Amino acid sequence: MSAAANRGTIRESQRNRAMSTHIDATVINGVLHPDEPVQLPDRSRVRLTIEPIETWSAETARAALTRIQARLQERPIHGGGVRYTRDELHERR
């Protein structure tokens, strides 16, 4: 890669890094409404990563654990494979 092309790549990555930001938004009728103003021109194309924001409390955590335990009771995870002895696992030749 030439030095000029390399400088262009570096500038491009610096510009992409400088423009990256995280904001919270609310969905109303299927449309995202940012919680704070976004300093971009109209019709700017952006990449979104959607992560639901949940409020976790002790009750929510307990309920989640209860659901996981119930699921494991319904569909247990079995090792089911061959159980080797220590000597078999560490056989010497």
mmCIF file of N, CA, C and O in Angstrom:
data_model
loop_
_atom_site.group_PDB
_atom_site.id
_atom_site.type_symbol
_atom_site.label_atom_id
_atom_site.label_comp_id
_atom_site.label_asym_id
_atom_site.label_seq_id
_atom_site.Cartn_x
_atom_site.Cartn_y
_atom_site.Cartn_z
ATOM 1 N N MET A 1 0.860 -1.170 0.000
ATOM 2 C CA MET A 1 0.000 0.000 0.000
ATOM 3 C C MET A 1 0.904 1.229 0.000
ATOM 4 O O MET A 1 1.855 1.324 0.757
ATOM 5 N N SER A 2 0.589 2.198 -0.835
ATOM 6 C CA SER A 2 1.411 3.405 -0.900
ATOM 7 C C SER A 2 1.198 4.258 0.347
ATOM 8 O O SER A 2 0.211 4.108 1.062
ATOM 9 N N ALA A 3 2.137 5.157 0.584
ATOM 10 C CA ALA A 3 2.041 6.029 1.761
ATOM 11 C C ALA A 3 0.790 6.904 1.679
ATOM 12 O O ALA A 3 0.104 7.117 2.676
ATOM 13 N N ALA A 4 0.471 7.403 0.487
ATOM 14 C CA ALA A 4 -0.712 8.263 0.327
ATOM 15 C C ALA A 4 -1.998 7.467 0.600
ATOM 16 O O ALA A 4 -2.902 7.948 1.274
ATOM 17 N N ALA A 5 -2.050 6.227 0.092
ATOM 18 C CA ALA A 5 -3.233 5.395 0.325
ATOM 19 C C ALA A 5 -3.354 5.059 1.811
ATOM 20 O O ALA A 5 -4.450 5.033 2.369
ATOM 21 N N ASN A 6 -2.221 4.800 2.446
ATOM 22 C CA ASN A 6 -2.214 4.493 3.873
ATOM 23 C C ASN A 6 -2.722 5.685 4.681
ATOM 24 O O ASN A 6 -3.499 5.527 5.602
ATOM 25 N N ARG A 7 -2.297 6.915 4.317
ATOM 26 C CA ARG A 7 -2.781 8.107 5.020
ATOM 27 C C ARG A 7 -4.289 8.247 4.843
ATOM 28 O O ARG A 7 -4.997 8.602 5.770
ATOM 29 N N GLY A 8 -4.791 7.933 3.648
ATOM 30 C CA GLY A 8 -6.234 8.000 3.407
ATOM 31 C C GLY A 8 -6.988 7.018 4.276
ATOM 32 O O GLY A 8 -8.040 7.323 4.827
ATOM 33 N N THR A 9 -6.445 5.813 4.440
ATOM 34 C CA THR A 9 -7.067 4.804 5.288
ATOM 35 C C THR A 9 -7.080 5.256 6.736
ATOM 36 O O THR A 9 -8.069 5.103 7.446
ATOM 37 N N ILE A 10 -5.977 5.835 7.193
ATOM 38 C CA ILE A 10 -5.899 6.317 8.572
ATOM 39 C C ILE A 10 -6.901 7.433 8.795
ATOM 40 O O ILE A 10 -7.628 7.439 9.781
ATOM 41 N N ARG A 11 -6.972 8.386 7.858
ATOM 42 C CA ARG A 11 -7.938 9.484 7.996
ATOM 43 C C ARG A 11 -9.364 8.949 8.047
ATOM 44 O O ARG A 11 -10.181 9.395 8.828
ATOM 45 N N GLU A 12 -9.666 7.971 7.171
ATOM 46 C CA GLU A 12 -11.005 7.383 7.130
ATOM 47 C C GLU A 12 -11.351 6.735 8.463
ATOM 48 O O GLU A 12 -12.424 6.945 9.000
ATOM 49 N N SER A 13 -10.415 5.952 9.035
ATOM 50 C CA SER A 13 -10.710 5.291 10.306
ATOM 51 C C SER A 13 -10.839 6.310 11.427
ATOM 52 O O SER A 13 -11.646 6.152 12.328
ATOM 53 N N GLN A 14 -10.045 7.399 11.392
ATOM 54 C CA GLN A 14 -10.162 8.426 12.415
ATOM 55 C C GLN A 14 -11.498 9.142 12.304
ATOM 56 O O GLN A 14 -12.148 9.429 13.303
ATOM 57 N N ARG A 15 -11.948 9.403 11.077
ATOM 58 C CA ARG A 15 -13.230 10.065 10.889
ATOM 59 C C ARG A 15 -14.359 9.176 11.392
ATOM 60 O O ARG A 15 -15.261 9.634 12.083
ATOM 61 N N ASN A 16 -14.308 7.878 11.072
ATOM 62 C CA ASN A 16 -15.353 6.957 11.534
ATOM 63 C C ASN A 16 -15.367 6.881 13.049
ATOM 64 O O ASN A 16 -16.412 6.838 13.661
ATOM 65 N N ARG A 17 -14.191 6.862 13.676
ATOM 66 C CA ARG A 17 -14.129 6.780 15.126
ATOM 67 C C ARG A 17 -14.668 8.062 15.754
ATOM 68 O O ARG A 17 -15.358 8.028 16.743
ATOM 69 N N ALA A 18 -14.368 9.213 15.174
ATOM 70 C CA ALA A 18 -14.800 10.489 15.731
ATOM 71 C C ALA A 18 -16.320 10.636 15.641
ATOM 72 O O ALA A 18 -16.928 11.260 16.492
ATOM 73 N N MET A 19 -16.930 10.046 14.635
ATOM 74 C CA MET A 19 -18.359 10.202 14.430
ATOM 75 C C MET A 19 -19.185 9.219 15.259
ATOM 76 O O MET A 19 -20.373 9.370 15.398
ATOM 77 N N SER A 20 -18.562 8.189 15.786
ATOM 78 C CA SER A 20 -19.297 7.175 16.525
ATOM 79 C C SER A 20 -19.757 7.724 17.868
ATOM 80 O O SER A 20 -18.996 8.352 18.586
ATOM 81 N N THR A 21 -21.014 7.486 18.205
ATOM 82 C CA THR A 21 -21.553 7.944 19.478
ATOM 83 C C THR A 21 -22.661 7.001 19.922
ATOM 84 O O THR A 21 -23.241 6.292 19.112
ATOM 85 N N HIS A 22 -22.931 6.977 21.195
ATOM 86 C CA HIS A 22 -24.005 6.160 21.748
ATOM 87 C C HIS A 22 -25.062 7.089 22.330
ATOM 88 O O HIS A 22 -24.732 7.986 23.100
ATOM 89 N N ILE A 23 -26.318 6.864 21.929
ATOM 90 C CA ILE A 23 -27.415 7.659 22.480
ATOM 91 C C ILE A 23 -28.564 6.722 22.811
ATOM 92 O O ILE A 23 -28.671 5.628 22.265
ATOM 93 N N ASP A 24 -29.411 7.148 23.710
ATOM 94 C CA ASP A 24 -30.624 6.403 24.027
ATOM 95 C C ASP A 24 -31.773 6.998 23.224
ATOM 96 O O ASP A 24 -31.752 8.177 22.875
ATOM 97 N N ALA A 25 -32.743 6.159 22.918
ATOM 98 C CA ALA A 25 -33.903 6.619 22.153
ATOM 99 C C ALA A 25 -35.136 5.868 22.642
ATOM 100 O O ALA A 25 -35.039 4.845 23.307
ATOM 101 N N THR A 26 -36.291 6.395 22.278
ATOM 102 C CA THR A 26 -37.570 5.776 22.619
ATOM 103 C C THR A 26 -38.286 5.448 21.318
ATOM 104 O O THR A 26 -38.283 6.254 20.388
ATOM 105 N N VAL A 27 -38.887 4.269 21.263
ATOM 106 C CA VAL A 27 -39.643 3.878 20.069
ATOM 107 C C VAL A 27 -41.099 4.249 20.279
ATOM 108 O O VAL A 27 -41.724 3.843 21.258
ATOM 109 N N ILE A 28 -41.632 5.061 19.370
ATOM 110 C CA ILE A 28 -43.040 5.458 19.420
ATOM 111 C C ILE A 28 -43.633 5.183 18.040
ATOM 112 O O ILE A 28 -43.159 5.729 17.041
ATOM 113 N N ASN A 29 -44.632 4.306 17.993
ATOM 114 C CA ASN A 29 -45.265 3.912 16.724
ATOM 115 C C ASN A 29 -44.232 3.447 15.704
ATOM 116 O O ASN A 29 -44.303 3.787 14.525
ATOM 117 N N GLY A 30 -43.234 2.700 16.160
ATOM 118 C CA GLY A 30 -42.236 2.136 15.258
ATOM 119 C C GLY A 30 -41.147 3.093 14.831
ATOM 120 O O GLY A 30 -40.300 2.741 14.006
ATOM 121 N N VAL A 31 -41.133 4.307 15.349
ATOM 122 C CA VAL A 31 -40.126 5.306 14.968
ATOM 123 C C VAL A 31 -39.231 5.596 16.162
ATOM 124 O O VAL A 31 -39.713 5.812 17.274
ATOM 125 N N LEU A 32 -37.913 5.598 15.933
ATOM 126 C CA LEU A 32 -36.967 5.922 16.996
ATOM 127 C C LEU A 32 -36.906 7.424 17.207
ATOM 128 O O LEU A 32 -36.719 8.179 16.261
ATOM 129 N N HIS A 33 -37.056 7.848 18.460
ATOM 130 C CA HIS A 33 -36.947 9.254 18.823
ATOM 131 C C HIS A 33 -35.791 9.395 19.807
ATOM 132 O O HIS A 33 -35.900 8.954 20.960
ATOM 133 N N PRO A 34 -34.658 9.985 19.363
ATOM 134 C CA PRO A 34 -33.503 10.124 20.252
ATOM 135 C C PRO A 34 -33.855 10.942 21.492
ATOM 136 O O PRO A 34 -34.630 11.890 21.424
ATOM 137 N N ASP A 35 -33.259 10.551 22.637
ATOM 138 C CA ASP A 35 -33.497 11.269 23.884
ATOM 139 C C ASP A 35 -32.738 12.591 23.932
ATOM 140 O O ASP A 35 -33.008 13.418 24.799
ATOM 141 N N GLU A 36 -31.810 12.785 23.027
ATOM 142 C CA GLU A 36 -31.045 14.035 22.953
ATOM 143 C C GLU A 36 -30.871 14.393 21.479
ATOM 144 O O GLU A 36 -30.966 13.528 20.613
ATOM 145 N N PRO A 37 -30.636 15.667 21.164
ATOM 146 C CA PRO A 37 -30.481 16.062 19.759
ATOM 147 C C PRO A 37 -29.284 15.370 19.107
ATOM 148 O O PRO A 37 -28.265 15.134 19.742
ATOM 149 N N VAL A 38 -29.441 15.038 17.835
ATOM 150 C CA VAL A 38 -28.372 14.413 17.067
ATOM 151 C C VAL A 38 -27.860 15.450 16.073
ATOM 152 O O VAL A 38 -28.644 16.001 15.295
ATOM 153 N N GLN A 39 -26.575 15.740 16.124
ATOM 154 C CA GLN A 39 -25.985 16.776 15.269
ATOM 155 C C GLN A 39 -25.572 16.183 13.923
ATOM 156 O O GLN A 39 -24.395 16.027 13.623
ATOM 157 N N LEU A 40 -26.555 15.851 13.088
ATOM 158 C CA LEU A 40 -26.315 15.321 11.748
ATOM 159 C C LEU A 40 -27.235 16.030 10.767
ATOM 160 O O LEU A 40 -28.360 16.379 11.124
ATOM 161 N N PRO A 41 -26.774 16.225 9.545
ATOM 162 C CA PRO A 41 -27.661 16.830 8.549
ATOM 163 C C PRO A 41 -28.829 15.892 8.220
ATOM 164 O O PRO A 41 -28.723 14.681 8.368
ATOM 165 N N ASP A 42 -29.943 16.476 7.777
ATOM 166 C CA ASP A 42 -31.093 15.677 7.374
ATOM 167 C C ASP A 42 -30.683 14.679 6.301
ATOM 168 O O ASP A 42 -29.831 14.957 5.465
ATOM 169 N N ARG A 43 -31.319 13.515 6.350
ATOM 170 C CA ARG A 43 -31.124 12.426 5.409
ATOM 171 C C ARG A 43 -29.725 11.805 5.485
ATOM 172 O O ARG A 43 -29.298 11.130 4.569
ATOM 173 N N SER A 44 -29.025 12.039 6.591
ATOM 174 C CA SER A 44 -27.736 11.361 6.798
ATOM 175 C C SER A 44 -28.013 9.891 7.042
ATOM 176 O O SER A 44 -28.948 9.532 7.741
ATOM 177 N N ARG A 45 -27.189 9.041 6.453
ATOM 178 C CA ARG A 45 -27.318 7.601 6.686
ATOM 179 C C ARG A 45 -26.417 7.231 7.850
ATOM 180 O O ARG A 45 -25.286 7.667 7.915
ATOM 181 N N VAL A 46 -26.951 6.455 8.771
ATOM 182 C CA VAL A 46 -26.206 6.027 9.949
ATOM 183 C C VAL A 46 -26.415 4.526 10.136
ATOM 184 O O VAL A 46 -27.328 3.942 9.571
ATOM 185 N N ARG A 47 -25.568 3.905 10.940
ATOM 186 C CA ARG A 47 -25.732 2.494 11.281
ATOM 187 C C ARG A 47 -26.224 2.417 12.709
ATOM 188 O O ARG A 47 -25.643 3.006 13.612
ATOM 189 N N LEU A 48 -27.314 1.688 12.927
ATOM 190 C CA LEU A 48 -27.895 1.549 14.265
ATOM 191 C C LEU A 48 -27.659 0.150 14.802
ATOM 192 O O LEU A 48 -27.760 -0.817 14.078
ATOM 193 N N THR A 49 -27.368 0.066 16.071
ATOM 194 C CA THR A 49 -27.357 -1.192 16.795
ATOM 195 C C THR A 49 -28.394 -1.039 17.893
ATOM 196 O O THR A 49 -28.260 -0.175 18.751
ATOM 197 N N ILE A 50 -29.438 -1.839 17.852
ATOM 198 C CA ILE A 50 -30.541 -1.699 18.788
ATOM 199 C C ILE A 50 -30.315 -2.628 19.977
ATOM 200 O O ILE A 50 -30.133 -3.826 19.810
ATOM 201 N N GLU A 51 -30.320 -2.076 21.165
ATOM 202 C CA GLU A 51 -30.196 -2.818 22.420
ATOM 203 C C GLU A 51 -31.314 -2.367 23.336
ATOM 204 O O GLU A 51 -31.316 -1.227 23.773
ATOM 205 N N PRO A 52 -32.277 -3.233 23.634
ATOM 206 C CA PRO A 52 -33.337 -2.804 24.548
ATOM 207 C C PRO A 52 -32.756 -2.439 25.920
ATOM 208 O O PRO A 52 -31.841 -3.095 26.401
ATOM 209 N N ILE A 53 -33.277 -1.394 26.510
ATOM 210 C CA ILE A 53 -32.849 -0.969 27.839
ATOM 211 C C ILE A 53 -33.882 -1.505 28.827
ATOM 212 O O ILE A 53 -35.046 -1.161 28.755
ATOM 213 N N GLU A 54 -33.425 -2.383 29.705
ATOM 214 C CA GLU A 54 -34.329 -2.936 30.713
ATOM 215 C C GLU A 54 -33.881 -2.471 32.080
ATOM 216 O O GLU A 54 -32.704 -2.330 32.337
ATOM 217 N N THR A 55 -34.833 -2.261 32.926
ATOM 218 C CA THR A 55 -34.504 -1.932 34.304
ATOM 219 C C THR A 55 -34.510 -3.231 35.085
ATOM 220 O O THR A 55 -35.514 -3.911 35.140
ATOM 221 N N TRP A 56 -33.357 -3.564 35.652
ATOM 222 C CA TRP A 56 -33.244 -4.792 36.428
ATOM 223 C C TRP A 56 -33.390 -4.480 37.898
ATOM 224 O O TRP A 56 -32.779 -3.565 38.425
ATOM 225 N N SER A 57 -34.213 -5.259 38.530
ATOM 226 C CA SER A 57 -34.380 -5.153 39.976
ATOM 227 C C SER A 57 -34.155 -6.543 40.563
ATOM 228 O O SER A 57 -34.002 -7.520 39.827
ATOM 229 N N ALA A 58 -34.155 -6.640 41.858
ATOM 230 C CA ALA A 58 -33.988 -7.941 42.509
ATOM 231 C C ALA A 58 -35.121 -8.884 42.101
ATOM 232 O O ALA A 58 -34.896 -10.070 41.848
ATOM 233 N N GLU A 59 -36.349 -8.348 41.991
ATOM 234 C CA GLU A 59 -37.489 -9.188 41.595
ATOM 235 C C GLU A 59 -37.331 -9.692 40.160
ATOM 236 O O GLU A 59 -37.631 -10.847 39.864
ATOM 237 N N THR A 60 -36.866 -8.822 39.255
ATOM 238 C CA THR A 60 -36.666 -9.227 37.863
ATOM 239 C C THR A 60 -35.616 -10.322 37.784
ATOM 240 O O THR A 60 -35.788 -11.302 37.059
ATOM 241 N N ALA A 61 -34.531 -10.169 38.532
ATOM 242 C CA ALA A 61 -33.462 -11.171 38.528
ATOM 243 C C ALA A 61 -33.965 -12.502 39.086
ATOM 244 O O ALA A 61 -33.670 -13.572 38.530
ATOM 245 N N ARG A 62 -34.729 -12.464 40.180
ATOM 246 C CA ARG A 62 -35.273 -13.696 40.762
ATOM 247 C C ARG A 62 -36.233 -14.381 39.790
ATOM 248 O O ARG A 62 -36.225 -15.605 39.641
ATOM 249 N N ALA A 63 -37.068 -13.595 39.117
ATOM 250 C CA ALA A 63 -38.009 -14.160 38.147
ATOM 251 C C ALA A 63 -37.257 -14.819 36.988
ATOM 252 O O ALA A 63 -37.640 -15.905 36.529
ATOM 253 N N ALA A 64 -36.186 -14.186 36.529
ATOM 254 C CA ALA A 64 -35.387 -14.759 35.442
ATOM 255 C C ALA A 64 -34.753 -16.073 35.887
ATOM 256 O O ALA A 64 -34.765 -17.068 35.146
ATOM 257 N N LEU A 65 -34.205 -16.102 37.094
ATOM 258 C CA LEU A 65 -33.601 -17.329 37.619
ATOM 259 C C LEU A 65 -34.644 -18.431 37.754
ATOM 260 O O LEU A 65 -34.400 -19.581 37.398
ATOM 261 N N THR A 66 -35.833 -18.084 38.218
ATOM 262 C CA THR A 66 -36.914 -19.070 38.350
ATOM 263 C C THR A 66 -37.276 -19.647 36.991
ATOM 264 O O THR A 66 -37.470 -20.856 36.843
ATOM 265 N N ARG A 67 -37.354 -18.801 35.949
ATOM 266 C CA ARG A 67 -37.669 -19.278 34.599
ATOM 267 C C ARG A 67 -36.574 -20.208 34.076
ATOM 268 O O ARG A 67 -36.868 -21.223 33.456
ATOM 269 N N ILE A 68 -35.323 -19.865 34.335
ATOM 270 C CA ILE A 68 -34.212 -20.718 33.888
ATOM 271 C C ILE A 68 -34.264 -22.064 34.594
ATOM 272 O O ILE A 68 -34.115 -23.122 33.972
ATOM 273 N N GLN A 69 -34.496 -22.048 35.908
ATOM 274 C CA GLN A 69 -34.571 -23.301 36.667
ATOM 275 C C GLN A 69 -35.738 -24.163 36.197
ATOM 276 O O GLN A 69 -35.608 -25.384 36.075
ATOM 277 N N ALA A 70 -36.871 -23.548 35.914
ATOM 278 C CA ALA A 70 -38.035 -24.295 35.416
ATOM 279 C C ALA A 70 -37.719 -24.920 34.059
ATOM 280 O O ALA A 70 -38.056 -26.087 33.803
ATOM 281 N N ARG A 71 -37.057 -24.166 33.193
ATOM 282 C CA ARG A 71 -36.683 -24.691 31.866
ATOM 283 C C ARG A 71 -35.729 -25.862 32.006
ATOM 284 O O ARG A 71 -35.838 -26.864 31.299
ATOM 285 N N LEU A 72 -34.772 -25.776 32.941
ATOM 286 C CA LEU A 72 -33.840 -26.882 33.156
ATOM 287 C C LEU A 72 -34.544 -28.115 33.714
ATOM 288 O O LEU A 72 -34.136 -29.244 33.443
ATOM 289 N N GLN A 73 -35.610 -27.919 34.501
ATOM 290 C CA GLN A 73 -36.393 -29.057 34.988
ATOM 291 C C GLN A 73 -37.133 -29.728 33.833
ATOM 292 O O GLN A 73 -37.208 -30.946 33.762
ATOM 293 N N GLU A 74 -37.668 -28.914 32.918
ATOM 294 C CA GLU A 74 -38.395 -29.446 31.765
ATOM 295 C C GLU A 74 -37.464 -30.154 30.791
ATOM 296 O O GLU A 74 -37.793 -31.201 30.249
ATOM 297 N N ARG A 75 -36.321 -29.530 30.533
ATOM 298 C CA ARG A 75 -35.362 -30.042 29.551
ATOM 299 C C ARG A 75 -33.956 -30.029 30.152
ATOM 300 O O ARG A 75 -33.169 -29.132 29.864
ATOM 301 N N PRO A 76 -33.652 -31.028 30.970
ATOM 302 C CA PRO A 76 -32.342 -31.037 31.619
ATOM 303 C C PRO A 76 -31.205 -31.196 30.608
ATOM 304 O O PRO A 76 -31.397 -31.755 29.533
ATOM 305 N N ILE A 77 -30.063 -30.687 30.983
ATOM 306 C CA ILE A 77 -28.866 -30.824 30.160
ATOM 307 C C ILE A 77 -28.090 -32.020 30.705
ATOM 308 O O ILE A 77 -27.639 -32.011 31.846
ATOM 309 N N HIS A 78 -27.969 -33.049 29.898
ATOM 310 C CA HIS A 78 -27.266 -34.247 30.319
ATOM 311 C C HIS A 78 -25.908 -34.298 29.643
ATOM 312 O O HIS A 78 -25.784 -33.998 28.460
ATOM 313 N N GLY A 79 -24.897 -34.717 30.404
ATOM 314 C CA GLY A 79 -23.571 -34.932 29.817
ATOM 315 C C GLY A 79 -23.666 -36.036 28.787
ATOM 316 O O GLY A 79 -23.202 -35.915 27.662
ATOM 317 N N GLY A 80 -24.301 -37.150 29.184
ATOM 318 C CA GLY A 80 -24.613 -38.225 28.267
ATOM 319 C C GLY A 80 -23.449 -38.896 27.571
ATOM 320 O O GLY A 80 -23.629 -39.889 26.900
ATOM 321 N N GLY A 81 -22.252 -38.376 27.684
ATOM 322 C CA GLY A 81 -21.123 -38.975 26.990
ATOM 323 C C GLY A 81 -20.436 -40.019 27.838
ATOM 324 O O GLY A 81 -20.848 -40.339 28.952
ATOM 325 N N VAL A 82 -19.376 -40.565 27.286
ATOM 326 C CA VAL A 82 -18.586 -41.559 27.983
ATOM 327 C C VAL A 82 -17.827 -40.879 29.110
ATOM 328 O O VAL A 82 -17.265 -39.793 28.932
ATOM 329 N N ARG A 83 -17.812 -41.505 30.273
ATOM 330 C CA ARG A 83 -17.061 -40.978 31.419
ATOM 331 C C ARG A 83 -15.754 -41.765 31.531
ATOM 332 O O ARG A 83 -15.765 -42.947 31.842
ATOM 333 N N TYR A 84 -14.653 -41.095 31.251
ATOM 334 C CA TYR A 84 -13.347 -41.733 31.312
ATOM 335 C C TYR A 84 -12.774 -41.643 32.719
ATOM 336 O O TYR A 84 -13.013 -40.685 33.451
ATOM 337 N N THR A 85 -11.986 -42.634 33.085
ATOM 338 C CA THR A 85 -11.278 -42.592 34.362
ATOM 339 C C THR A 85 -10.080 -41.668 34.214
ATOM 340 O O THR A 85 -9.679 -41.289 33.102
ATOM 341 N N ARG A 86 -9.480 -41.326 35.334
ATOM 342 C CA ARG A 86 -8.298 -40.460 35.312
ATOM 343 C C ARG A 86 -7.184 -41.110 34.504
ATOM 344 O O ARG A 86 -6.510 -40.457 33.707
ATOM 345 N N ASP A 87 -6.989 -42.419 34.692
ATOM 346 C CA ASP A 87 -5.939 -43.126 33.968
ATOM 347 C C ASP A 87 -6.200 -43.110 32.464
ATOM 348 O O ASP A 87 -5.278 -42.974 31.658
ATOM 349 N N GLU A 88 -7.469 -43.258 32.070
ATOM 350 C CA GLU A 88 -7.798 -43.214 30.637
ATOM 351 C C GLU A 88 -7.575 -41.835 30.041
ATOM 352 O O GLU A 88 -7.141 -41.685 28.913
ATOM 353 N N LEU A 89 -7.892 -40.815 30.833
ATOM 354 C CA LEU A 89 -7.689 -39.446 30.340
ATOM 355 C C LEU A 89 -6.213 -39.118 30.189
ATOM 356 O O LEU A 89 -5.811 -38.367 29.310
ATOM 357 N N HIS A 90 -5.395 -39.662 31.070
ATOM 358 C CA HIS A 90 -3.962 -39.328 31.092
ATOM 359 C C HIS A 90 -3.120 -40.555 30.790
ATOM 360 O O HIS A 90 -2.120 -40.804 31.448
ATOM 361 N N GLU A 91 -3.546 -41.332 29.803
ATOM 362 C CA GLU A 91 -2.809 -42.555 29.505
ATOM 363 C C GLU A 91 -1.399 -42.215 29.038
ATOM 364 O O GLU A 91 -1.180 -41.269 28.299
ATOM 365 N N ARG A 92 -0.476 -42.992 29.503
ATOM 366 C CA ARG A 92 0.936 -42.805 29.151
ATOM 367 C C ARG A 92 1.342 -43.863 28.137
ATOM 368 O O ARG A 92 0.931 -45.003 28.234
ATOM 369 N N ARG A 93 2.166 -43.504 27.245
ATOM 370 C CA ARG A 93 2.658 -44.464 26.248
ATOM 371 C C ARG A 93 4.118 -44.685 26.412
ATOM 372 O O ARG A 93 4.895 -43.945 26.773
#
